[in-house]
Amino acid sequence: MARNSLSITDNRTGENYELEITDGAVRALDLRQIKTSADDFGLITYDPGFSNTASCKSRITFIDGGKGILRYRGYPIEQLAEKVPFTDVTYLIFEGELPDSEQSGTWANAIAELCLPPEGIKRIVSGFHHDSLPMAMLMSTVSALSGFYPEGRNLADQQIRRRQLLRLIAQAPALAAYIYRFKKDLPWVEPRSDLPFTRNFMRMLFHTTGADYQPDPVLENALDVLFVLHADHEQNCSANAMRSVGSSRPDPYLAAGAAVGALAGPLHGGANEAVLRMLDEIGSRDRVEQHIERVKRGEVRLMGFGHRVYKNYDPRAKIIKRLAEQVFEVTGTNPLLDIALALEKIALQDDYFVKRKLYPNVDFYSGLIYQAMGFPSWMFPMLFAVARMSGWVSQWEELMRDKEQRIARPRQVYLGSPRRDVE
């Protein structure tokens, strides 16, 4: 009978070792026993970017990149996007199960009651220049909540922890809306606790004087679905930042600020902005093939294609492509859509991209939808952050409950000078 273990022969010494395999993984510390001598530190692994290293055990999100599968707590993303509103998805990610009608109402009310940020947040936002980077402003305001809610440092009390995490989910839309209104030189619009999550957010963004803002139901649903698609995505860069900073046990506001900073990078939350810039640079359908050839020559990148974990069509991209059709029926077709469709068609048939398993990802069409709905491109990463806050806080809470977790402190492979003396 096969043993659930890995046998290793160290060719440097001829020694044999047997490492236990648990849940498809070997423990990195088990490698430390592999030494060339008694004073040898022991073997470590070198894995830039954590390409094949698990930093935690999680029950939240499952991804099979080869098959194009994404599930929250076991539920396929396709079903959640079609049938479950965003606030119920946040409950699912945090609590582990879909809520019944009573739990759904209680959860939504708990979020609504905490949706108003401290008044001092407006002074922080107003202290920035109007051309400041929006994600820098969001990172600052999220982190600043730590100063307004000092009880958040009491990590031992589960109920206090829960309240801070709900507050982060609840106030993220208002923080983003305050930044949007400031940059647009518009008066503040306060959140309303009697409105659904996504409608409340849209009102804070787009309400003007006169009649109260009422979003088009198709656009409201589209934004809600986009929030569902972005709610969590396993151990991505920003979730890893949330966990890594959280491992030193600051309050969750400071850890969430770090996650916002990670999301601000163009390789993470800014990717859909890059897609729009690419489509603008292509300019017309008849220049698509020319751009494809430039990509193959290594002159430019094909933005919105390929993903670190998906080696198949990103399941979120399929949903967003269908969603775009509904949105454009209301807003009118985005002229860049024709370029995007032509680009996708050629790329999916070209051996160069097929062999490299480069398929459209979530960023390829999401920017087109956001743009059609009236969001400036600098707003895109903040929309991502509003949705992803639910995933971040769920990852953080899972970290807090994991007794195996320790402060994040990776090893390094030192390549510098050996000891030398100052003469």
CSV table of C-alpha atoms in Angstrom, one decimal:
chain,number,residue,atom,x,y,z
A,1,MET,CA,0.0,0.0,0.0
A,2,ALA,CA,1.4,3.4,-1.0
A,3,ARG,CA,2.5,5.6,1.8
A,4,ASN,CA,1.4,9.3,2.0
A,5,SER,CA,4.9,10.5,2.1
A,6,LEU,CA,7.8,11.8,0.0
A,7,SER,CA,11.2,10.0,-0.1
A,8,ILE,CA,14.2,12.2,-0.7
A,9,THR,CA,17.8,11.3,-1.3
A,10,ASP,CA,20.4,14.1,-0.7
A,11,ASN,CA,23.0,13.4,-3.3
A,12,ARG,CA,25.5,15.6,-1.4
A,13,THR,CA,25.6,13.2,1.5
A,14,GLY,CA,23.8,10.0,0.3
A,15,GLU,CA,21.3,10.4,3.2
A,16,ASN,CA,17.7,9.4,2.7
A,17,TYR,CA,14.7,11.2,4.2
A,18,GLU,CA,11.0,10.6,4.4
A,19,LEU,CA,8.6,13.6,4.6
A,20,GLU,CA,5.0,13.3,5.4
A,21,ILE,CA,2.5,14.6,2.9
A,22,THR,CA,-0.6,16.2,4.4
A,23,ASP,CA,-3.4,17.8,2.3
A,24,GLY,CA,-1.2,17.6,-0.7
A,25,ALA,CA,1.7,19.5,0.9
A,26,VAL,CA,4.9,18.9,2.8
A,27,ARG,CA,5.8,21.2,5.7
A,28,ALA,CA,8.7,23.5,4.8
A,29,LEU,CA,10.3,23.0,8.3
A,30,ASP,CA,10.5,19.3,7.6
A,31,LEU,CA,13.2,20.1,5.0
A,32,ARG,CA,15.4,21.6,7.8
A,33,GLN,CA,16.5,18.1,8.8
A,34,ILE,CA,18.3,17.8,5.5
A,35,LYS,CA,21.8,18.9,6.3
A,36,THR,CA,25.4,18.4,5.1
A,37,SER,CA,26.8,18.7,8.6
A,38,ALA,CA,25.7,19.2,12.2
A,39,ASP,CA,26.3,23.0,12.0
A,40,ASP,CA,24.5,23.3,8.7
A,41,PHE,CA,21.3,25.4,9.0
A,42,GLY,CA,19.3,22.9,6.9
A,43,LEU,CA,17.6,23.0,3.6
A,44,ILE,CA,15.1,25.8,2.8
A,45,THR,CA,13.0,26.5,-0.3
A,46,TYR,CA,13.5,29.5,-2.7
A,47,ASP,CA,10.2,30.6,-4.1
A,48,PRO,CA,10.0,34.2,-5.4
A,49,GLY,CA,6.4,35.5,-5.3
A,50,PHE,CA,5.2,32.4,-3.5
A,51,SER,CA,4.6,30.6,-6.8
A,52,ASN,CA,4.3,27.2,-5.2
A,53,THR,CA,4.3,27.9,-1.4
A,54,ALA,CA,1.2,27.7,0.8
A,55,SER,CA,1.3,30.3,3.6
A,56,CYS,CA,-1.9,29.2,5.3
A,57,LYS,CA,-4.8,26.8,5.4
A,58,SER,CA,-8.0,28.3,4.3
A,59,ARG,CA,-11.7,27.3,3.9
A,60,ILE,CA,-12.8,30.5,2.1
A,61,THR,CA,-12.0,30.4,-1.6
A,62,PHE,CA,-11.1,27.6,-4.0
A,63,ILE,CA,-9.5,28.1,-7.4
A,64,ASP,CA,-8.5,25.5,-10.0
A,65,GLY,CA,-6.7,27.6,-12.5
A,66,GLY,CA,-6.3,24.8,-15.0
A,67,LYS,CA,-10.1,24.1,-15.2
A,68,GLY,CA,-11.2,27.8,-14.8
A,69,ILE,CA,-13.0,27.1,-11.5
A,70,LEU,CA,-13.7,29.7,-8.7
A,71,ARG,CA,-15.8,28.9,-5.7
A,72,TYR,CA,-16.6,30.8,-2.5
A,73,ARG,CA,-17.1,28.3,0.4
A,74,GLY,CA,-17.8,25.6,-2.2
A,75,TYR,CA,-20.4,27.6,-4.3
A,76,PRO,CA,-19.5,28.2,-8.0
A,77,ILE,CA,-19.0,31.8,-8.8
A,78,GLU,CA,-21.4,31.5,-11.7
A,79,GLN,CA,-24.3,30.6,-9.4
A,80,LEU,CA,-23.5,33.2,-6.8
A,81,ALA,CA,-23.2,36.0,-9.5
A,82,GLU,CA,-26.6,35.0,-10.9
A,83,LYS,CA,-28.6,34.3,-7.7
A,84,VAL,CA,-27.0,35.9,-4.6
A,85,PRO,CA,-26.8,39.6,-3.8
A,86,PHE,CA,-23.4,41.0,-2.7
A,87,THR,CA,-24.3,41.5,1.0
A,88,ASP,CA,-25.3,37.8,1.2
A,89,VAL,CA,-22.1,36.8,-0.5
A,90,THR,CA,-20.2,38.8,2.2
A,91,TYR,CA,-22.0,36.8,4.8
A,92,LEU,CA,-21.2,33.6,3.1
A,93,ILE,CA,-17.5,34.5,2.8
A,94,PHE,CA,-17.3,35.6,6.5
A,95,GLU,CA,-19.6,33.1,8.2
A,96,GLY,CA,-19.1,30.1,5.9
A,97,GLU,CA,-22.8,29.5,4.9
A,98,LEU,CA,-25.4,31.3,2.8
A,99,PRO,CA,-27.8,33.2,5.1
A,100,ASP,CA,-31.4,32.4,5.5
A,101,SER,CA,-33.9,35.4,5.2
A,102,GLU,CA,-33.6,36.3,8.9
A,103,GLN,CA,-29.8,36.1,8.9
A,104,SER,CA,-29.6,38.1,5.6
A,105,GLY,CA,-31.7,40.9,7.1
A,106,THR,CA,-29.8,41.0,10.4
A,107,TRP,CA,-26.4,41.0,8.6
A,108,ALA,CA,-27.5,43.8,6.2
A,109,ASN,CA,-28.8,45.9,9.1
A,110,ALA,CA,-25.6,45.4,11.0
A,111,ILE,CA,-23.6,46.7,8.1
A,112,ALA,CA,-26.0,49.6,7.5
A,113,GLU,CA,-25.8,50.7,11.1
A,114,LEU,CA,-22.1,51.1,10.8
A,115,CYS,CA,-21.9,52.8,7.4
A,116,LEU,CA,-21.2,56.4,8.5
A,117,PRO,CA,-17.4,57.1,8.9
A,118,PRO,CA,-16.2,59.5,11.7
A,119,GLU,CA,-16.6,63.1,10.8
A,120,GLY,CA,-12.8,63.6,11.0
A,121,ILE,CA,-12.3,61.4,7.9
A,122,LYS,CA,-13.6,64.3,5.8
A,123,ARG,CA,-10.9,66.5,7.1
A,124,ILE,CA,-8.3,63.9,6.2
A,125,VAL,CA,-9.6,63.7,2.7
A,126,SER,CA,-9.8,67.5,2.4
A,127,GLY,CA,-6.1,67.7,3.4
A,128,PHE,CA,-5.0,66.1,0.1
A,129,HIS,CA,-4.3,67.8,-3.2
A,130,HIS,CA,-7.1,67.3,-5.7
A,131,ASP,CA,-4.7,65.5,-8.0
A,132,SER,CA,-3.6,63.0,-5.3
A,133,LEU,CA,-3.6,59.3,-6.1
A,134,PRO,CA,-7.0,58.0,-5.0
A,135,MET,CA,-5.7,54.7,-3.7
A,136,ALA,CA,-3.2,56.6,-1.5
A,137,MET,CA,-6.1,58.6,-0.1
A,138,LEU,CA,-8.1,55.4,0.5
A,139,MET,CA,-5.1,53.7,2.1
A,140,SER,CA,-4.7,56.7,4.4
A,141,THR,CA,-8.4,56.9,5.4
A,142,VAL,CA,-8.8,53.2,6.0
A,143,SER,CA,-5.7,53.2,8.2
A,144,ALA,CA,-6.9,56.4,10.0
A,145,LEU,CA,-10.0,54.5,11.2
A,146,SER,CA,-7.5,52.9,13.7
A,147,GLY,CA,-7.2,56.2,15.5
A,148,PHE,CA,-11.0,56.7,15.7
A,149,TYR,CA,-11.8,53.2,16.9
A,150,PRO,CA,-9.1,52.3,19.5
A,151,GLU,CA,-11.2,49.4,20.8
A,152,GLY,CA,-10.1,47.6,17.6
A,153,ARG,CA,-6.8,46.8,19.3
A,154,ASN,CA,-8.6,44.3,21.6
A,155,LEU,CA,-8.1,41.3,19.3
A,156,ALA,CA,-8.9,38.8,22.1
A,157,ASP,CA,-12.6,39.7,22.2
A,158,GLN,CA,-14.3,38.0,19.2
A,159,GLN,CA,-17.4,40.3,19.4
A,160,ILE,CA,-15.2,43.4,19.3
A,161,ARG,CA,-13.2,42.0,16.4
A,162,ARG,CA,-16.5,41.2,14.5
A,163,ARG,CA,-17.7,44.8,15.0
A,164,GLN,CA,-14.5,46.2,13.5
A,165,LEU,CA,-14.6,43.9,10.5
A,166,LEU,CA,-18.3,44.8,9.8
A,167,ARG,CA,-17.3,48.4,10.1
A,168,LEU,CA,-14.6,48.0,7.5
A,169,ILE,CA,-17.1,46.4,5.0
A,170,ALA,CA,-19.7,49.1,5.9
A,171,GLN,CA,-17.5,52.2,5.6
A,172,ALA,CA,-15.4,51.3,2.6
A,173,PRO,CA,-18.1,52.6,0.2
A,174,ALA,CA,-18.3,55.9,2.0
A,175,LEU,CA,-14.6,56.4,2.1
A,176,ALA,CA,-14.4,55.7,-1.6
A,177,ALA,CA,-17.3,58.0,-2.2
A,178,TYR,CA,-15.8,60.8,-0.1
A,179,ILE,CA,-12.6,60.6,-2.2
A,180,TYR,CA,-14.6,60.6,-5.5
A,181,ARG,CA,-16.7,63.7,-4.4
A,182,PHE,CA,-13.6,65.6,-3.3
A,183,LYS,CA,-11.7,65.0,-6.5
A,184,LYS,CA,-14.8,66.0,-8.5
A,185,ASP,CA,-15.2,69.1,-6.2
A,186,LEU,CA,-18.7,68.0,-5.2
A,187,PRO,CA,-20.3,68.3,-1.8
A,188,TRP,CA,-20.3,65.3,0.5
A,189,VAL,CA,-23.2,62.9,0.3
A,190,GLU,CA,-23.7,60.9,3.5
A,191,PRO,CA,-24.6,57.2,3.5
A,192,ARG,CA,-28.1,56.2,4.3
A,193,SER,CA,-28.8,53.2,6.5
A,194,ASP,CA,-32.1,52.5,4.9
A,195,LEU,CA,-30.7,51.7,1.5
A,196,PRO,CA,-29.3,48.5,0.1
A,197,PHE,CA,-25.5,48.4,0.0
A,198,THR,CA,-24.8,48.9,-3.7
A,199,ARG,CA,-27.6,51.5,-4.2
A,200,ASN,CA,-26.4,53.4,-1.2
A,201,PHE,CA,-22.9,53.5,-2.7
A,202,MET,CA,-24.1,54.7,-6.1
A,203,ARG,CA,-26.2,57.4,-4.4
A,204,MET,CA,-23.2,58.6,-2.4
A,205,LEU,CA,-21.2,58.9,-5.7
A,206,PHE,CA,-23.8,60.3,-8.1
A,207,HIS,CA,-26.4,62.2,-6.2
A,208,THR,CA,-26.8,65.9,-7.1
A,209,THR,CA,-29.1,68.6,-5.9
A,210,GLY,CA,-32.8,68.2,-6.6
A,211,ALA,CA,-34.6,64.9,-6.7
A,212,ASP,CA,-32.9,62.0,-4.9
A,213,TYR,CA,-30.7,59.8,-7.0
A,214,GLN,CA,-32.2,56.6,-8.2
A,215,PRO,CA,-29.9,54.3,-10.1
A,216,ASP,CA,-31.0,52.4,-13.2
A,217,PRO,CA,-31.8,48.9,-11.8
A,218,VAL,CA,-29.7,47.2,-14.6
A,219,LEU,CA,-26.7,49.3,-13.6
A,220,GLU,CA,-27.2,48.7,-9.9
A,221,ASN,CA,-27.4,45.0,-10.5
A,222,ALA,CA,-24.3,45.1,-12.7
A,223,LEU,CA,-22.3,46.8,-10.0
A,224,ASP,CA,-23.6,44.4,-7.4
A,225,VAL,CA,-22.5,41.4,-9.6
A,226,LEU,CA,-19.1,43.0,-10.2
A,227,PHE,CA,-18.7,43.3,-6.4
A,228,VAL,CA,-19.6,39.6,-6.1
A,229,LEU,CA,-16.9,38.6,-8.6
A,230,HIS,CA,-14.3,40.7,-6.8
A,231,ALA,CA,-15.2,39.8,-3.2
A,232,ASP,CA,-12.4,37.3,-2.7
A,233,HIS,CA,-9.7,35.5,-4.7
A,234,GLU,CA,-7.8,33.2,-2.5
A,235,GLN,CA,-4.2,34.3,-1.5
A,236,ASN,CA,-3.7,37.1,-3.9
A,237,CYS,CA,-1.2,39.9,-3.3
A,238,SER,CA,-3.6,42.1,-1.2
A,239,ALA,CA,-5.0,39.2,0.8
A,240,ASN,CA,-1.4,38.1,1.5
A,241,ALA,CA,-0.6,41.7,2.6
A,242,MET,CA,-3.7,41.6,4.9
A,243,ARG,CA,-2.6,38.3,6.5
A,244,SER,CA,1.1,39.2,6.6
A,245,VAL,CA,0.6,42.5,8.4
A,246,GLY,CA,-2.2,41.0,10.5
A,247,SER,CA,0.2,38.3,11.7
A,248,SER,CA,2.0,40.9,13.8
A,249,ARG,CA,-1.3,41.6,15.5
A,250,PRO,CA,-2.1,45.3,14.8
A,251,ASP,CA,-5.8,46.2,14.6
A,252,PRO,CA,-7.6,45.2,11.4
A,253,TYR,CA,-7.8,48.8,10.1
A,254,LEU,CA,-4.0,49.0,9.8
A,255,ALA,CA,-3.8,45.6,8.1
A,256,ALA,CA,-6.6,46.6,5.7
A,257,GLY,CA,-4.6,49.8,4.9
A,258,ALA,CA,-1.7,47.6,3.8
A,259,ALA,CA,-4.1,45.5,1.7
A,260,VAL,CA,-5.3,48.7,-0.1
A,261,GLY,CA,-1.7,49.6,-0.7
A,262,ALA,CA,-1.0,46.2,-2.4
A,263,LEU,CA,-4.2,46.6,-4.5
A,264,ALA,CA,-3.0,50.0,-5.7
A,265,GLY,CA,-0.3,48.4,-7.9
A,266,PRO,CA,-0.8,48.2,-11.6
A,267,LEU,CA,-0.2,44.5,-11.6
A,268,HIS,CA,-3.1,44.0,-9.2
A,269,GLY,CA,-6.0,46.5,-8.8
A,270,GLY,CA,-4.9,48.7,-11.6
A,271,ALA,CA,-5.0,46.1,-14.3
A,272,ASN,CA,-8.3,47.1,-15.8
A,273,GLU,CA,-7.1,50.7,-16.2
A,274,ALA,CA,-4.2,49.3,-18.2
A,275,VAL,CA,-6.7,47.5,-20.5
A,276,LEU,CA,-8.5,50.7,-21.3
A,277,ARG,CA,-5.2,52.5,-22.1
A,278,MET,CA,-4.3,49.6,-24.4
A,279,LEU,CA,-7.6,49.8,-26.2
A,280,ASP,CA,-7.3,53.6,-26.5
A,281,GLU,CA,-3.8,53.2,-28.0
A,282,ILE,CA,-5.0,50.6,-30.5
A,283,GLY,CA,-7.7,53.1,-31.5
A,284,SER,CA,-9.6,51.1,-34.1
A,285,ARG,CA,-10.5,47.5,-35.2
A,286,ASP,CA,-8.3,47.7,-38.2
A,287,ARG,CA,-5.2,48.1,-36.0
A,288,VAL,CA,-5.9,45.1,-33.8
A,289,GLU,CA,-3.8,42.7,-35.9
A,290,GLN,CA,-0.9,45.1,-35.9
A,291,HIS,CA,-1.1,45.2,-32.1
A,292,ILE,CA,-1.1,41.4,-31.9
A,293,GLU,CA,2.0,41.3,-33.9
A,294,ARG,CA,3.7,43.8,-31.7
A,295,VAL,CA,2.8,41.7,-28.7
A,296,LYS,CA,4.4,38.6,-30.3
A,297,ARG,CA,7.6,40.6,-31.0
A,298,GLY,CA,7.7,41.5,-27.3
A,299,GLU,CA,7.3,45.3,-28.0
A,300,VAL,CA,4.1,45.6,-25.9
A,301,ARG,CA,2.0,43.5,-23.5
A,302,LEU,CA,-1.5,42.2,-24.2
A,303,MET,CA,-3.3,43.6,-21.1
A,304,GLY,CA,-6.3,41.7,-19.7
A,305,PHE,CA,-5.0,38.4,-20.9
A,306,GLY,CA,-3.4,35.7,-18.8
A,307,HIS,CA,-3.5,35.3,-15.0
A,308,ARG,CA,-1.1,34.0,-12.4
A,309,VAL,CA,-3.5,31.2,-11.4
A,310,TYR,CA,-5.8,30.7,-14.4
A,311,LYS,CA,-4.5,28.7,-17.3
A,312,ASN,CA,-8.0,28.6,-18.8
A,313,TYR,CA,-10.7,31.2,-19.4
A,314,ASP,CA,-11.1,33.2,-16.2
A,315,PRO,CA,-14.7,32.2,-15.1
A,316,ARG,CA,-15.3,35.8,-14.0
A,317,ALA,CA,-14.5,37.1,-17.4
A,318,LYS,CA,-17.2,35.0,-19.0
A,319,ILE,CA,-19.8,36.5,-16.6
A,320,ILE,CA,-18.6,40.0,-17.1
A,321,LYS,CA,-18.7,39.7,-20.9
A,322,ARG,CA,-22.4,38.8,-20.6
A,323,LEU,CA,-22.9,41.5,-18.1
A,324,ALA,CA,-21.4,44.1,-20.5
A,325,GLU,CA,-24.2,43.4,-23.0
A,326,GLN,CA,-26.9,44.2,-20.4
A,327,VAL,CA,-25.1,47.4,-19.4
A,328,PHE,CA,-24.5,48.6,-22.9
A,329,GLU,CA,-28.3,48.3,-23.7
A,330,VAL,CA,-28.8,51.0,-21.1
A,331,THR,CA,-25.7,53.2,-21.6
A,332,GLY,CA,-25.1,52.7,-25.3
A,333,THR,CA,-22.2,50.7,-26.7
A,334,ASN,CA,-18.7,51.7,-25.6
A,335,PRO,CA,-16.7,52.3,-28.9
A,336,LEU,CA,-13.8,50.4,-27.4
A,337,LEU,CA,-16.0,47.2,-27.1
A,338,ASP,CA,-15.6,46.5,-30.8
A,339,ILE,CA,-11.8,46.7,-30.5
A,340,ALA,CA,-11.9,44.4,-27.4
A,341,LEU,CA,-14.1,41.8,-29.1
A,342,ALA,CA,-11.8,41.8,-32.2
A,343,LEU,CA,-8.8,41.5,-30.0
A,344,GLU,CA,-10.2,38.6,-28.0
A,345,LYS,CA,-11.3,36.7,-31.2
A,346,ILE,CA,-7.9,36.9,-32.8
A,347,ALA,CA,-6.0,36.1,-29.6
A,348,LEU,CA,-8.1,33.0,-28.8
A,349,GLN,CA,-7.4,31.6,-32.3
A,350,ASP,CA,-3.7,32.4,-32.5
A,351,ASP,CA,-1.3,29.6,-31.6
A,352,TYR,CA,1.1,32.0,-29.9
A,353,PHE,CA,-1.5,32.8,-27.2
A,354,VAL,CA,-3.2,29.4,-27.2
A,355,LYS,CA,0.1,27.6,-26.5
A,356,ARG,CA,0.8,30.0,-23.7
A,357,LYS,CA,-2.7,29.6,-22.2
A,358,LEU,CA,-3.4,33.3,-22.4
A,359,TYR,CA,-7.1,33.8,-22.0
A,360,PRO,CA,-9.1,36.9,-21.1
A,361,ASN,CA,-9.2,37.6,-17.3
A,362,VAL,CA,-11.6,39.6,-15.1
A,363,ASP,CA,-9.9,42.9,-16.0
A,364,PHE,CA,-10.4,42.6,-19.8
A,365,TYR,CA,-14.1,43.7,-19.8
A,366,SER,CA,-14.7,45.1,-16.3
A,367,GLY,CA,-13.1,48.5,-17.2
A,368,LEU,CA,-15.4,48.8,-20.2
A,369,ILE,CA,-18.4,48.4,-17.9
A,370,TYR,CA,-17.1,50.8,-15.3
A,371,GLN,CA,-16.4,53.4,-18.0
A,372,ALA,CA,-19.8,53.0,-19.5
A,373,MET,CA,-21.4,53.5,-16.1
A,374,GLY,CA,-19.7,56.8,-15.7
A,375,PHE,CA,-16.7,55.9,-13.5
A,376,PRO,CA,-13.4,57.6,-14.3
A,377,SER,CA,-10.5,55.1,-14.7
A,378,TRP,CA,-8.8,56.4,-11.5
A,379,MET,CA,-11.9,55.1,-9.6
A,380,PHE,CA,-11.5,51.5,-10.8
A,381,PRO,CA,-9.1,50.3,-8.1
A,382,MET,CA,-11.3,51.8,-5.4
A,383,LEU,CA,-14.3,49.9,-6.7
A,384,PHE,CA,-12.2,46.8,-6.5
A,385,ALA,CA,-11.3,47.7,-2.9
A,386,VAL,CA,-14.9,48.2,-1.8
A,387,ALA,CA,-15.7,44.7,-3.0
A,388,ARG,CA,-12.5,43.0,-1.8
A,389,MET,CA,-12.8,44.4,1.7
A,390,SER,CA,-15.2,41.6,2.6
A,391,GLY,CA,-12.6,39.1,1.5
A,392,TRP,CA,-9.8,40.8,3.3
A,393,VAL,CA,-11.6,40.9,6.7
A,394,SER,CA,-12.6,37.2,6.3
A,395,GLN,CA,-9.0,36.3,5.6
A,396,TRP,CA,-7.9,38.3,8.6
A,397,GLU,CA,-10.5,36.7,10.9
A,398,GLU,CA,-9.5,33.2,9.7
A,399,LEU,CA,-5.9,34.1,10.5
A,400,MET,CA,-6.9,35.2,14.0
A,401,ARG,CA,-8.5,31.8,14.6
A,402,ASP,CA,-5.7,29.7,13.2
A,403,LYS,CA,-3.5,28.5,16.1
A,404,GLU,CA,-0.7,27.4,13.7
A,405,GLN,CA,-0.1,30.9,12.4
A,406,ARG,CA,2.9,32.9,13.5
A,407,ILE,CA,4.2,36.3,12.6
A,408,ALA,CA,5.2,36.4,8.9
A,409,ARG,CA,8.9,36.2,8.6
A,410,PRO,CA,10.2,34.6,5.4
A,411,ARG,CA,13.8,33.4,5.0
A,412,GLN,CA,16.2,34.6,2.4
A,413,VAL,CA,19.0,33.2,0.3
A,414,TYR,CA,22.0,35.4,1.2
A,415,LEU,CA,24.3,36.2,-1.7
A,416,GLY,CA,26.2,39.1,-0.2
A,417,SER,CA,29.8,39.3,0.9
A,418,PRO,CA,31.1,36.9,3.6
A,419,ARG,CA,32.6,38.4,6.8
A,420,ARG,CA,35.2,41.1,6.2
A,421,ASP,CA,36.8,43.5,8.6
A,422,VAL,CA,37.2,47.3,8.6
A,423,GLU,CA,40.8,48.2,8.3
